[in-house]
PDB file of C-alpha atoms in Angstrom:
ATOM      1  CA  MET A   1      73.561 106.395 103.115  1.00  0.00           C
ATOM      2  CA  SER A   2      73.967 102.075 101.797  1.00  0.00           C
ATOM      3  CA  GLN A   3      73.310  99.548 104.177  1.00  0.00           C
ATOM      4  CA  GLU A   4      76.278  96.988 104.678  1.00  0.00           C
ATOM      5  CA  PRO A   5      75.056  93.775 103.652  1.00  0.00           C
ATOM      6  CA  PRO A   6      74.397  91.325 105.697  1.00  0.00           C
ATOM      7  CA  GLU A   7      77.068  88.948 104.852  1.00  0.00           C
ATOM      8  CA  LYS A   8      79.832  91.591 105.168  1.00  0.00           C
ATOM      9  CA  MET A   9      77.966  91.879 108.930  1.00  0.00           C
ATOM     10  CA  MET A  10      78.378  88.789 109.659  1.00  0.00           C
ATOM     11  CA  PHE A  11      81.770  87.711 107.671  1.00  0.00           C
ATOM     12  CA  GLN A  12      84.181  88.308 111.138  1.00  0.00           C
ATOM     13  CA  LEU A  13      81.649  86.171 113.167  1.00  0.00           C
ATOM     14  CA  THR A  14      81.437  83.375 110.580  1.00  0.00           C
ATOM     15  CA  LEU A  15      84.823  83.272 110.250  1.00  0.00           C
ATOM     16  CA  ARG A  16      85.508  82.674 113.918  1.00  0.00           C
ATOM     17  CA  ARG A  17      83.208  80.577 114.033  1.00  0.00           C
ATOM     18  CA  ARG A  18      84.525  78.317 111.872  1.00  0.00           C
ATOM     19  CA  GLY A  19      87.612  78.234 113.559  1.00  0.00           C
ATOM     20  CA  ILE A  20      89.880  80.563 112.698  1.00  0.00           C
ATOM     21  CA  SER A  21      91.207  82.088 115.650  1.00  0.00           C
ATOM     22  CA  ASP A  22      94.317  84.205 114.435  1.00  0.00           C
ATOM     23  CA  LEU A  23      93.826  87.677 115.179  1.00  0.00           C
ATOM     24  CA  ALA A  24      96.170  88.944 112.107  1.00  0.00           C
ATOM     25  CA  VAL A  25      94.427  87.008 110.049  1.00  0.00           C
ATOM     26  CA  LEU A  26      90.938  88.186 110.899  1.00  0.00           C
ATOM     27  CA  ARG A  27      92.199  91.255 111.570  1.00  0.00           C
ATOM     28  CA  THR A  28      93.922  91.474 107.930  1.00  0.00           C
ATOM     29  CA  MET A  29      90.386  89.964 106.287  1.00  0.00           C
ATOM     30  CA  GLU A  30      88.219  92.106 107.845  1.00  0.00           C
ATOM     31  CA  GLU A  31      90.828  95.058 106.170  1.00  0.00           C
ATOM     32  CA  VAL A  32      91.410  93.883 102.700  1.00  0.00           C
ATOM     33  CA  PRO A  33      88.235  94.889 100.645  1.00  0.00           C
ATOM     34  CA  ARG A  34      87.256  91.772  98.766  1.00  0.00           C
ATOM     35  CA  GLU A  35      84.431  93.505  97.372  1.00  0.00           C
ATOM     36  CA  ALA A  36      86.955  95.144  95.115  1.00  0.00           C
ATOM     37  CA  PHE A  37      88.004  91.657  93.650  1.00  0.00           C
ATOM     38  CA  VAL A  38      85.163  90.323  92.298  1.00  0.00           C
ATOM     39  CA  ALA A  39      82.935  90.697  89.118  1.00  0.00           C
ATOM     40  CA  PRO A  40      80.885  93.702  89.310  1.00  0.00           C
ATOM     41  CA  GLY A  41      78.034  91.712  89.235  1.00  0.00           C
ATOM     42  CA  ASP A  42      78.758  90.185  92.713  1.00  0.00           C
ATOM     43  CA  ARG A  43      79.871  92.340  95.462  1.00  0.00           C
ATOM     44  CA  GLY A  44      76.553  92.575  96.672  1.00  0.00           C
ATOM     45  CA  HIS A  45      77.947  88.512  97.389  1.00  0.00           C
ATOM     46  CA  ALA A  46      81.562  89.530  98.168  1.00  0.00           C
ATOM     47  CA  TYR A  47      81.179  88.540 102.178  1.00  0.00           C
ATOM     48  CA  ARG A  48      78.957  85.466 101.302  1.00  0.00           C
ATOM     49  CA  ASP A  49      80.965  82.458 102.867  1.00  0.00           C
ATOM     50  CA  SER A  50      81.125  80.775  98.986  1.00  0.00           C
ATOM     51  CA  ALA A  51      83.336  80.735  95.949  1.00  0.00           C
ATOM     52  CA  LEU A  52      82.296  83.294  93.219  1.00  0.00           C
ATOM     53  CA  GLY A  53      83.525  83.284  89.260  1.00  0.00           C
ATOM     54  CA  ILE A  54      85.832  85.598  87.467  1.00  0.00           C
ATOM     55  CA  ALA A  55      87.555  85.837  84.131  1.00  0.00           C
ATOM     56  CA  CYS A  56      88.805  82.721  82.672  1.00  0.00           C
ATOM     57  CA  GLY A  57      86.597  80.332  84.291  1.00  0.00           C
ATOM     58  CA  GLN A  58      88.945  80.864  87.566  1.00  0.00           C
ATOM     59  CA  THR A  59      86.990  81.369  90.853  1.00  0.00           C
ATOM     60  CA  ILE A  60      87.927  83.600  94.012  1.00  0.00           C
ATOM     61  CA  SER A  61      88.047  80.989  97.039  1.00  0.00           C
ATOM     62  CA  GLN A  62      85.082  81.791  99.641  1.00  0.00           C
ATOM     63  CA  PRO A  63      86.529  83.669 102.671  1.00  0.00           C
ATOM     64  CA  PHE A  64      86.698  80.577 105.218  1.00  0.00           C
ATOM     65  CA  VAL A  65      89.555  78.840 103.018  1.00  0.00           C
ATOM     66  CA  VAL A  66      91.528  82.272 102.581  1.00  0.00           C
ATOM     67  CA  ALA A  67      91.562  82.393 106.148  1.00  0.00           C
ATOM     68  CA  TYR A  68      92.056  79.353 106.752  1.00  0.00           C
ATOM     69  CA  MET A  69      95.028  78.465 104.119  1.00  0.00           C
ATOM     70  CA  THR A  70      96.791  82.062 105.413  1.00  0.00           C
ATOM     71  CA  GLU A  71      96.301  81.030 109.117  1.00  0.00           C
ATOM     72  CA  GLN A  72      97.986  77.549 108.367  1.00  0.00           C
ATOM     73  CA  LEU A  73     100.680  79.313 106.843  1.00  0.00           C
ATOM     74  CA  GLN A  74     102.022  80.605 110.446  1.00  0.00           C
ATOM     75  CA  LEU A  75     103.362  84.245 108.374  1.00  0.00           C
ATOM     76  CA  GLN A  76     105.728  86.504 109.970  1.00  0.00           C
ATOM     77  CA  LYS A  77     106.777  90.153 108.991  1.00  0.00           C
ATOM     78  CA  ASN A  78     110.033  88.683 107.452  1.00  0.00           C
ATOM     79  CA  HIS A  79     108.762  86.181 105.317  1.00  0.00           C
ATOM     80  CA  LYS A  80     109.174  86.115 101.353  1.00  0.00           C
ATOM     81  CA  VAL A  81     106.320  84.202 100.305  1.00  0.00           C
ATOM     82  CA  LEU A  82     104.964  82.066  96.361  1.00  0.00           C
ATOM     83  CA  GLU A  83     101.846  82.035  95.787  1.00  0.00           C
ATOM     84  CA  ILE A  84     100.366  79.749  92.762  1.00  0.00           C
ATOM     85  CA  GLY A  85      97.435  81.234  90.947  1.00  0.00           C
ATOM     86  CA  THR A  86      96.787  84.732  90.849  1.00  0.00           C
ATOM     87  CA  GLY A  87      93.372  84.874  90.304  1.00  0.00           C
ATOM     88  CA  SER A  88      92.047  88.334  91.055  1.00  0.00           C
ATOM     89  CA  GLY A  89      94.548  88.748  93.486  1.00  0.00           C
ATOM     90  CA  TYR A  90      92.781  88.881  96.806  1.00  0.00           C
ATOM     91  CA  GLN A  91      95.090  86.142  98.232  1.00  0.00           C
ATOM     92  CA  ALA A  92      97.786  87.852  97.422  1.00  0.00           C
ATOM     93  CA  ALA A  93      96.663  90.913  99.132  1.00  0.00           C
ATOM     94  CA  VAL A  94      95.688  88.944 102.453  1.00  0.00           C
ATOM     95  CA  LEU A  95      98.910  87.508 102.244  1.00  0.00           C
ATOM     96  CA  SER A  96     101.112  90.685 101.989  1.00  0.00           C
ATOM     97  CA  ARG A  97      99.678  92.186 105.137  1.00  0.00           C
ATOM     98  CA  LEU A  98     101.247  89.501 106.999  1.00  0.00           C
ATOM     99  CA  CYS A  99     104.748  89.386 105.241  1.00  0.00           C
ATOM    100  CA  ALA A 100     107.707  91.347 103.269  1.00  0.00           C
ATOM    101  CA  HIS A 101     106.977  90.306  99.995  1.00  0.00           C
ATOM    102  CA  VAL A 102     104.635  88.276  97.748  1.00  0.00           C
ATOM    103  CA  LEU A 103     105.450  86.904  94.196  1.00  0.00           C
ATOM    104  CA  THR A 104     102.373  85.075  92.563  1.00  0.00           C
ATOM    105  CA  ILE A 105     102.684  83.682  89.382  1.00  0.00           C
ATOM    106  CA  GLU A 106      99.421  83.325  87.185  1.00  0.00           C
ATOM    107  CA  ARG A 107      99.049  81.616  83.662  1.00  0.00           C
ATOM    108  CA  TYR A 108      96.392  83.444  82.044  1.00  0.00           C
ATOM    109  CA  ARG A 109      97.265  87.165  80.877  1.00  0.00           C
ATOM    110  CA  THR A 110      93.792  88.806  81.305  1.00  0.00           C
ATOM    111  CA  LEU A 111      93.670  87.781  84.927  1.00  0.00           C
ATOM    112  CA  ALA A 112      97.794  89.135  85.829  1.00  0.00           C
ATOM    113  CA  ASP A 113      97.030  91.753  84.026  1.00  0.00           C
ATOM    114  CA  ALA A 114      94.030  92.770  86.177  1.00  0.00           C
ATOM    115  CA  ALA A 115      95.617  91.941  88.819  1.00  0.00           C
ATOM    116  CA  ARG A 116      98.603  94.080  89.018  1.00  0.00           C
ATOM    117  CA  ALA A 117      96.360  97.091  87.942  1.00  0.00           C
ATOM    118  CA  ARG A 118      93.882  96.267  90.877  1.00  0.00           C
ATOM    119  CA  LEU A 119      96.594  95.450  93.276  1.00  0.00           C
ATOM    120  CA  GLU A 120      98.626  99.278  92.501  1.00  0.00           C
ATOM    121  CA  LYS A 121      95.726 100.889  92.697  1.00  0.00           C
ATOM    122  CA  LEU A 122      94.836  99.650  95.935  1.00  0.00           C
ATOM    123  CA  GLY A 123      97.998 100.195  97.123  1.00  0.00           C
ATOM    124  CA  TYR A 124      99.334  96.738  97.710  1.00  0.00           C
ATOM    125  CA  TYR A 125     103.113  97.523  96.718  1.00  0.00           C
ATOM    126  CA  ASN A 126     104.813  94.296  98.066  1.00  0.00           C
ATOM    127  CA  ILE A 127     103.429  92.071  95.612  1.00  0.00           C
ATOM    128  CA  GLU A 128     104.866  90.905  92.226  1.00  0.00           C
ATOM    129  CA  VAL A 129     102.282  89.263  89.788  1.00  0.00           C
ATOM    130  CA  MET A 130     103.826  87.607  87.490  1.00  0.00           C
ATOM    131  CA  LEU A 131     102.550  85.873  84.035  1.00  0.00           C
ATOM    132  CA  GLY A 132     104.641  81.866  84.077  1.00  0.00           C
ATOM    133  CA  ASP A 133     103.775  78.573  84.596  1.00  0.00           C
ATOM    134  CA  GLY A 134     103.190  78.014  88.567  1.00  0.00           C
ATOM    135  CA  PHE A 135     104.880  74.416  87.195  1.00  0.00           C
ATOM    136  CA  ASP A 136     108.384  76.076  86.663  1.00  0.00           C
ATOM    137  CA  VAL A 137     109.105  78.786  88.685  1.00  0.00           C
ATOM    138  CA  PRO A 138     112.339  80.894  87.426  1.00  0.00           C
ATOM    139  CA  ALA A 139     115.100  80.233  89.529  1.00  0.00           C
ATOM    140  CA  GLY A 140     116.011  83.617  89.705  1.00  0.00           C
ATOM    141  CA  ALA A 141     113.197  84.004  92.463  1.00  0.00           C
ATOM    142  CA  GLY A 142     115.611  82.400  94.416  1.00  0.00           C
ATOM    143  CA  ASP A 143     113.964  80.429  97.267  1.00  0.00           C
ATOM    144  CA  PHE A 144     110.144  81.557 100.388  1.00  0.00           C
ATOM    145  CA  ASP A 145     109.368  80.906 103.183  1.00  0.00           C
ATOM    146  CA  ARG A 146     106.086  79.871 102.509  1.00  0.00           C
ATOM    147  CA  ILE A 147     104.197  78.701  99.207  1.00  0.00           C
ATOM    148  CA  ILE A 148     100.972  78.450  99.155  1.00  0.00           C
ATOM    149  CA  VAL A 149      99.051  76.977  95.847  1.00  0.00           C
ATOM    150  CA  THR A 150      95.573  78.295  94.924  1.00  0.00           C
ATOM    151  CA  ALA A 151      94.164  75.592  92.203  1.00  0.00           C
ATOM    152  CA  ALA A 152      94.508  71.626  92.540  1.00  0.00           C
ATOM    153  CA  MET A 153      97.397  70.163  91.769  1.00  0.00           C
ATOM    154  CA  GLU A 154      97.075  65.544  91.678  1.00  0.00           C
ATOM    155  CA  GLN A 155     100.530  65.908  93.567  1.00  0.00           C
ATOM    156  CA  ILE A 156     103.027  68.207  94.485  1.00  0.00           C
ATOM    157  CA  PRO A 157     106.178  68.801  92.545  1.00  0.00           C
ATOM    158  CA  ASP A 158     109.123  68.288  94.100  1.00  0.00           C
ATOM    159  CA  ASN A 159     110.653  71.131  91.966  1.00  0.00           C
ATOM    160  CA  LEU A 160     108.273  73.118  93.797  1.00  0.00           C
ATOM    161  CA  LEU A 161     109.111  71.975  97.404  1.00  0.00           C
ATOM    162  CA  GLN A 162     112.686  72.222  97.080  1.00  0.00           C
ATOM    163  CA  ARG A 163     111.830  76.295  96.657  1.00  0.00           C
ATOM    164  CA  LEU A 164     111.108  75.814 100.382  1.00  0.00           C
ATOM    165  CA  GLN A 165     113.583  77.611 102.860  1.00  0.00           C
ATOM    166  CA  PRO A 166     114.826  74.889 105.533  1.00  0.00           C
ATOM    167  CA  GLY A 167     111.718  75.336 107.920  1.00  0.00           C
ATOM    168  CA  GLY A 168     109.478  76.812 105.785  1.00  0.00           C
ATOM    169  CA  ILE A 169     105.836  75.586 104.804  1.00  0.00           C
ATOM    170  CA  LEU A 170     103.766  74.606 101.619  1.00  0.00           C
ATOM    171  CA  ILE A 171      99.715  74.178 100.865  1.00  0.00           C
ATOM    172  CA  ALA A 172      98.368  73.145  98.270  1.00  0.00           C
ATOM    173  CA  PRO A 173      94.815  71.321  97.541  1.00  0.00           C
ATOM    174  CA  VAL A 174      95.758  68.140  96.426  1.00  0.00           C
ATOM    175  CA  GLY A 175      94.039  65.431  94.324  1.00  0.00           C
ATOM    176  CA  PRO A 176      91.840  64.820  91.007  1.00  0.00           C
ATOM    177  CA  HIS A 177      91.147  67.952  89.358  1.00  0.00           C
ATOM    178  CA  HIS A 178      87.561  67.271  88.324  1.00  0.00           C
ATOM    179  CA  GLY A 179      86.527  66.255  92.435  1.00  0.00           C
ATOM    180  CA  THR A 180      87.358  66.972  95.875  1.00  0.00           C
ATOM    181  CA  GLN A 181      90.644  67.879  96.911  1.00  0.00           C
ATOM    182  CA  THR A 182      92.598  67.897 100.411  1.00  0.00           C
ATOM    183  CA  LEU A 183      94.405  70.763 101.448  1.00  0.00           C
ATOM    184  CA  VAL A 184      97.780  69.561 102.242  1.00  0.00           C
ATOM    185  CA  ARG A 185     100.378  70.937 104.614  1.00  0.00           C
ATOM    186  CA  VAL A 186     104.045  70.268 104.077  1.00  0.00           C
ATOM    187  CA  VAL A 187     106.909  71.659 106.015  1.00  0.00           C
ATOM    188  CA  ARG A 188     110.936  71.559 105.264  1.00  0.00           C
ATOM    189  CA  THR A 189     112.371  70.222 108.336  1.00  0.00           C
ATOM    190  CA  GLU A 190     116.461  69.391 108.620  1.00  0.00           C
ATOM    191  CA  SER A 191     115.070  65.295 107.947  1.00  0.00           C
ATOM    192  CA  GLY A 192     113.111  66.231 105.115  1.00  0.00           C
ATOM    193  CA  PHE A 193     109.443  66.914 105.150  1.00  0.00           C
ATOM    194  CA  GLU A 194     106.769  66.626 106.746  1.00  0.00           C
ATOM    195  CA  ARG A 195     103.152  66.369 105.385  1.00  0.00           C
ATOM    196  CA  LYS A 196      99.891  66.689 107.098  1.00  0.00           C
ATOM    197  CA  GLU A 197      96.386  66.552 105.541  1.00  0.00           C
ATOM    198  CA  LEU A 198      94.221  69.040 106.854  1.00  0.00           C
ATOM    199  CA  VAL A 199      90.564  69.456 105.025  1.00  0.00           C
ATOM    200  CA  ASP A 200      88.606  68.980 101.360  1.00  0.00           C
ATOM    201  CA  VAL A 201      87.928  71.944  99.329  1.00  0.00           C
ATOM    202  CA  ARG A 202      87.213  72.229  96.023  1.00  0.00           C
ATOM    203  CA  PHE A 203      89.482  74.031  93.369  1.00  0.00           C
ATOM    204  CA  VAL A 204      90.126  74.700  89.753  1.00  0.00           C
ATOM    205  CA  PRO A 205      92.542  72.572  88.358  1.00  0.00           C
ATOM    206  CA  ALA A 206      96.237  74.057  88.203  1.00  0.00           C
ATOM    207  CA  LEU A 207      97.680  73.404  84.516  1.00  0.00           C
ATOM    208  CA  ARG A 208     101.141  73.484  82.820  1.00  0.00           C
ATOM    209  CA  GLY A 209     102.133  76.033  80.795  1.00  0.00           C
ATOM    210  CA  ILE A 210     100.647  79.937  79.976  1.00  0.00           C
ATOM    211  CA  ALA A 211      97.301  79.591  78.739  1.00  0.00           C
ATOM    212  CA  ARG A 212      97.371  80.490  75.269  1.00  0.00           C
ATOM    213  CA  GLU A 213      94.044  82.623  75.108  1.00  0.00           C
ATOM    214  CA  LEU A 214      93.065  85.313  77.548  1.00  0.00           C
TER     215      LEU A 214
END
């Protein structure tokens, strides 16, 4: 009988110690099999609280950041969520357990195809994976109750903010592409947008267009 790695046994405790208190988020983090979303060679480290490399030079965010961003979205079961930057599909899987539908956009075909197949195999049927440019979300996709950006933007484009429903929340890492960013939480109010800076993070850059390779 294989023994779970120490990181898996400490997983929930680490998240709680770092301030994650939403029970629905904690339960979802426990239920989504993170080891299915990392590279085969990293499965023994899947529950360590650190980012891990995936294909196309991208990363799967550390568990705390995934949990923290999810908690800050204050998701409800009827929400429609947009994610910019699918990566391995892990963040989308977490979101999907807490809302009605997730549209996740990825610029790398390799990642989009792999995430789509992985999510279907695992039974996450309320997620749509789209190959596309996160800076140019198709008009036909409609508006969203929540938007989460999982790559660094030097600034949040106005056309993305305009896709938020009234009362909607957007969270994104904002700052220089090569350095430290700040997680920013934006709420759409009747009078405009309320912006709050949260914590410092490090994400790979959000780039325009669909990748020509991979």
